[in-house]
Amino acid sequence: MKNISWDAYELFLQVARLGGLSGAAVATGLSPATIGRRMLELEETIGRPLFLRSRTGYRLTPDGSALMSQILEMEGAARRIESWKQDGARSPLVRVACGTWLAWMFSRNASAICSERDNLRLDFYIAERRASLAHRESDIGIRAFEPEEPNLAATKLGEVAYAAYRARNLQPSAAERWLAVAEEDAISAYLRWPHQERADQIVVTVNRARSLRDLALGGAGTAVLPCFVGDQDMRLERVGGEIESLRHRQWIVMNNDDRHRREIRTVVDRMVRFVRDRAELFAGRRP
């Protein structure tokens, strides 16, 4: 069997992490067709099927999951070596994995999480997929459920509510026009809701959740958003009440072995305080 280049494995990780070709294309700049061909070549070289392909995306086969686990171990080792090389030369790096809108919220209030006085650097991995800490991909993750992994420590942040929003004074003819993330990219429950409940009224789809708010503000139609996003913008109004089936708890997780590192503890404590101070906003009860 010929040698497989590391970039082929990195591309495999992008497809596996993002659940399909579209997300990997955005992340890498390659076309979906090119990525699809590269994955077929990888499967042919390895001699095992790695993905189950469908209209809704790519899911890993048992062989694909086994390969991903091994690659993540290699990636984690490489990252630890790189961190070891840089020790003493640069401020420690804290890697945070969180969803689109919590990252948006933290970005708008960055000084509450990290200031110029701190001896640390932040790296945000922003995606709708589940935050994984098993192979040290991230130091801190934020999830919509309590972790079951025994090696993870968790702190409950509170509840998150969702509702439908549209621009104020939107023309009546546009009120029933719905906006959605494309089905293959709709990983989270709130992103799947328009496809399940308003499929015949969807008029615009995008591949990133971040565009839903902009489209709603532009008068393109109605979008499902977290209440802590929609309720902060006076240019938007709720359509009906809270979508109660989407409400969920939120947890901040970290690896047990790392949670006492000063830089990680600092960032975790600040994120917990930031979210809890805005508990009413996150829970959909406008302050």
Coordinates of C-alpha atoms in Angstrom, one line a residue:
M1 CA 0.0 0.0 0.0
K2 CA 1.4 3.4 -1.0
N3 CA 2.2 6.0 1.7
I4 CA -0.7 8.3 2.5
S5 CA 0.2 12.0 3.0
W6 CA -0.8 13.8 6.2
D7 CA -2.9 16.3 4.3
A8 CA -5.1 13.5 3.2
Y9 CA -5.7 12.6 6.8
E10 CA -6.3 16.2 7.7
L11 CA -8.9 16.5 4.9
F12 CA -10.6 13.3 6.2
L13 CA -10.8 14.9 9.6
Q14 CA -12.5 18.0 8.2
V15 CA -15.1 15.8 6.5
A16 CA -15.6 13.7 9.6
R17 CA -15.9 16.7 11.9
L18 CA -18.1 18.8 9.8
G19 CA -20.3 15.9 8.6
G20 CA -20.0 16.3 4.9
L21 CA -18.4 17.9 1.8
S22 CA -20.0 21.3 2.1
G23 CA -18.6 22.1 5.5
A24 CA -15.2 20.8 4.6
A25 CA -15.2 22.9 1.4
V26 CA -15.8 26.0 3.4
A27 CA -13.1 25.1 5.9
T28 CA -10.5 24.2 3.3
G29 CA -11.2 26.3 0.2
L30 CA -11.4 23.1 -1.9
S31 CA -14.4 22.3 -4.0
P32 CA -16.9 19.6 -2.8
A33 CA -16.1 17.6 -5.9
T34 CA -12.4 17.6 -5.2
I35 CA -12.9 16.6 -1.5
G36 CA -15.3 13.8 -2.5
R37 CA -12.7 12.5 -5.0
R38 CA -9.9 12.6 -2.4
M39 CA -12.0 10.7 0.1
L40 CA -12.7 8.0 -2.5
E41 CA -9.0 7.8 -3.2
L42 CA -8.3 7.5 0.5
E43 CA -10.8 4.6 0.9
E44 CA -9.3 2.9 -2.1
T45 CA -5.8 3.2 -0.7
I46 CA -6.7 2.0 2.7
G47 CA -9.0 -0.7 1.3
R48 CA -11.9 0.0 3.7
P49 CA -15.1 2.1 3.6
L50 CA -14.8 5.1 5.8
F51 CA -18.1 6.9 5.2
L52 CA -21.8 6.2 4.8
R53 CA -22.9 8.7 2.2
S54 CA -26.4 10.2 2.1
R55 CA -28.3 13.3 1.1
T56 CA -27.9 14.6 4.6
G57 CA -24.1 14.2 4.7
Y58 CA -21.3 11.8 5.5
R59 CA -21.4 9.5 8.6
L60 CA -18.4 7.5 9.7
T61 CA -18.4 3.7 9.3
P62 CA -16.8 1.7 12.2
D63 CA -13.6 1.7 10.2
G64 CA -13.9 5.4 9.7
S65 CA -14.4 6.0 13.4
A66 CA -11.4 3.8 14.2
L67 CA -9.2 5.8 11.8
M68 CA -10.4 9.1 13.2
S69 CA -9.5 8.0 16.7
Q70 CA -6.0 7.1 15.6
I71 CA -5.5 10.3 13.6
L72 CA -6.7 12.4 16.6
E73 CA -4.1 10.7 18.8
M74 CA -1.4 11.7 16.2
E75 CA -2.8 15.2 16.0
G76 CA -2.9 15.5 19.8
A77 CA 0.7 14.3 20.1
A78 CA 1.8 16.8 17.4
R79 CA 0.0 19.6 19.2
R80 CA 1.6 18.8 22.5
I81 CA 5.0 18.7 20.9
E82 CA 4.4 22.1 19.4
S83 CA 3.2 23.5 22.7
W84 CA 6.3 22.0 24.4
K85 CA 8.6 23.7 21.9
Q86 CA 6.9 27.1 22.5
D87 CA 6.8 26.9 26.3
G88 CA 8.5 29.9 27.7
A89 CA 8.6 31.7 24.4
R90 CA 4.9 32.7 24.2
S91 CA 1.9 33.1 26.4
P92 CA 0.0 29.8 27.0
L93 CA -2.8 29.1 24.5
V94 CA -6.3 28.2 25.6
R95 CA -8.5 26.5 22.9
V96 CA -12.2 26.9 23.2
A97 CA -14.8 25.0 21.2
C98 CA -18.3 26.4 21.1
G99 CA -21.3 27.0 18.8
T100 CA -21.9 29.9 16.4
W101 CA -23.9 32.1 18.7
L102 CA -22.1 31.7 21.9
A103 CA -18.9 32.6 20.1
W104 CA -20.7 35.6 18.7
M105 CA -21.7 36.6 22.2
F106 CA -18.2 36.2 23.6
S107 CA -16.7 38.1 20.6
R108 CA -18.9 41.1 21.3
N109 CA -17.8 41.0 24.9
A110 CA -14.2 39.9 24.5
S111 CA -12.8 42.0 27.3
A112 CA -14.9 40.0 29.8
I113 CA -13.1 36.8 28.8
C114 CA -9.5 38.0 28.1
S115 CA -7.8 41.4 28.4
E116 CA -4.4 42.9 27.6
R117 CA -3.4 42.2 31.2
D118 CA -3.7 38.5 30.8
N119 CA -0.7 36.3 30.1
L120 CA -2.7 34.0 27.8
R121 CA -3.9 33.6 24.2
L122 CA -7.3 32.3 23.0
D123 CA -8.1 30.1 20.1
F124 CA -11.8 29.7 19.2
Y125 CA -13.0 26.7 17.2
I126 CA -16.5 27.7 16.1
A127 CA -18.9 25.0 14.9
E128 CA -22.3 23.5 15.6
R129 CA -20.9 20.0 16.2
R130 CA -20.3 18.5 19.6
A131 CA -17.2 19.8 21.3
S132 CA -14.7 17.0 21.7
L133 CA -12.0 17.1 24.4
A134 CA -11.1 13.4 24.4
H135 CA -8.0 13.9 22.3
R136 CA -7.1 17.4 23.6
E137 CA -8.6 19.0 20.4
S138 CA -9.8 21.7 22.8
D139 CA -9.1 22.7 26.4
I140 CA -12.7 24.0 27.0
G141 CA -15.9 23.0 25.3
I142 CA -19.5 24.2 25.7
R143 CA -22.2 21.6 25.2
A144 CA -26.0 21.3 25.2
F145 CA -25.9 18.3 27.5
E146 CA -24.0 17.1 30.5
P147 CA -21.0 15.1 29.5
E148 CA -20.9 11.4 30.3
E149 CA -17.1 10.9 29.7
P150 CA -15.4 10.1 33.0
N151 CA -12.3 12.1 32.2
L152 CA -14.3 15.4 31.9
A153 CA -15.3 17.9 34.5
A154 CA -18.4 20.0 33.9
T155 CA -20.2 23.1 35.2
K156 CA -23.8 23.9 34.4
L157 CA -24.2 27.3 32.9
G158 CA -28.0 27.5 32.7
E159 CA -30.7 27.2 30.1
V160 CA -30.9 28.5 26.5
A161 CA -34.3 29.3 24.8
Y162 CA -35.1 29.8 21.2
A163 CA -37.8 31.6 19.2
A164 CA -38.6 32.7 15.6
Y165 CA -37.6 36.3 14.7
R166 CA -38.2 38.7 11.8
A167 CA -37.5 42.3 11.1
R168 CA -39.9 44.8 12.7
N169 CA -42.4 46.2 10.2
L170 CA -41.8 43.4 7.8
Q171 CA -44.3 43.5 4.9
P172 CA -47.2 41.0 5.5
S173 CA -46.4 39.2 2.3
A174 CA -42.9 38.3 3.6
A175 CA -44.0 37.2 7.1
E176 CA -44.5 33.6 6.2
R177 CA -41.2 33.3 4.3
W178 CA -38.7 31.2 6.3
L179 CA -35.0 31.1 6.4
A180 CA -32.9 28.1 7.2
V181 CA -29.5 26.5 7.1
A182 CA -29.3 23.8 4.4
E183 CA -30.3 20.4 5.6
E184 CA -26.9 18.8 5.2
D185 CA -25.5 21.5 7.5
A186 CA -28.4 21.6 10.0
I187 CA -26.7 19.7 12.8
S188 CA -28.3 21.4 15.8
A189 CA -32.0 21.0 16.8
Y190 CA -32.8 24.6 16.2
L191 CA -31.3 24.4 12.7
R192 CA -33.4 21.4 11.9
W193 CA -36.7 22.9 13.2
P194 CA -37.6 24.9 10.0
H195 CA -37.1 21.8 7.9
Q196 CA -39.3 19.8 10.2
E197 CA -42.0 22.4 10.8
R198 CA -41.9 24.9 7.9
A199 CA -40.3 23.0 5.0
D200 CA -42.8 24.2 2.4
Q201 CA -42.2 27.9 3.4
I202 CA -38.4 28.0 3.3
V203 CA -37.3 30.5 0.7
V204 CA -33.6 31.0 1.5
T205 CA -31.0 28.5 2.7
V206 CA -27.4 29.2 3.7
N207 CA -24.6 26.9 4.9
R208 CA -23.7 28.9 8.0
A209 CA -26.0 29.7 11.0
R210 CA -24.3 33.1 11.4
S211 CA -26.1 34.4 8.2
L212 CA -29.6 33.7 9.5
R213 CA -29.6 36.9 11.7
D214 CA -28.4 39.1 8.8
L215 CA -31.0 37.7 6.5
A216 CA -33.8 38.3 9.0
L217 CA -32.5 41.9 9.6
G218 CA -32.5 42.4 5.8
G219 CA -36.2 41.5 5.6
A220 CA -35.7 38.2 3.8
G221 CA -38.0 36.3 6.1
T222 CA -38.2 34.6 9.5
A223 CA -35.4 32.7 11.2
V224 CA -35.1 30.6 14.4
L225 CA -32.5 32.1 16.7
P226 CA -31.4 31.8 20.3
C227 CA -33.3 34.3 22.4
F228 CA -30.1 35.8 23.7
V229 CA -29.3 36.8 20.1
G230 CA -32.7 37.9 18.9
D231 CA -33.8 39.7 22.0
Q232 CA -30.7 41.9 22.1
D233 CA -31.5 43.5 18.7
M234 CA -34.4 46.0 18.7
R235 CA -34.6 45.7 15.0
L236 CA -36.0 42.2 15.4
E237 CA -39.2 41.0 16.9
R238 CA -40.4 37.6 18.0
V239 CA -42.9 35.6 15.8
G240 CA -45.1 33.9 18.4
G241 CA -43.7 32.7 21.7
E242 CA -40.7 30.6 22.7
I243 CA -40.3 27.3 20.8
E244 CA -40.3 25.3 24.0
S245 CA -39.2 22.0 22.4
L246 CA -35.8 23.6 21.6
R247 CA -35.0 24.8 25.2
H248 CA -31.9 23.0 26.6
R249 CA -29.3 23.3 29.3
Q250 CA -25.8 24.4 28.6
W251 CA -22.6 23.0 30.1
I252 CA -19.0 24.1 30.1
V253 CA -16.6 21.1 30.1
M254 CA -12.8 20.7 30.4
N255 CA -10.4 17.8 30.8
N256 CA -10.0 16.6 34.4
D257 CA -6.2 16.6 34.0
D258 CA -6.1 20.2 32.8
R259 CA -8.8 22.0 34.6
H260 CA -6.5 23.3 37.3
R261 CA -4.0 24.9 34.9
R262 CA -4.1 28.6 35.7
E263 CA -4.9 29.9 32.2
I264 CA -7.8 27.4 31.7
R265 CA -9.2 28.0 35.2
T266 CA -9.1 31.8 34.5
V267 CA -11.0 31.5 31.2
V268 CA -13.5 29.0 32.6
D269 CA -14.3 31.2 35.6
R270 CA -14.9 34.2 33.4
M271 CA -17.1 32.4 30.9
V272 CA -19.2 30.9 33.8
R273 CA -19.6 34.3 35.4
F274 CA -20.4 36.0 32.1
V275 CA -23.2 33.5 31.1
R276 CA -24.7 33.3 34.6
D277 CA -24.8 37.1 34.9
R278 CA -27.0 37.0 31.8
A279 CA -29.1 34.0 32.8
E280 CA -32.4 35.7 32.2
L281 CA -31.3 36.7 28.6
F282 CA -30.1 33.2 27.8
A283 CA -33.3 31.7 29.2
G284 CA -35.5 33.9 27.0
R285 CA -36.8 36.1 29.8
R286 CA -35.9 39.5 28.5
P287 CA -34.3 41.6 31.3

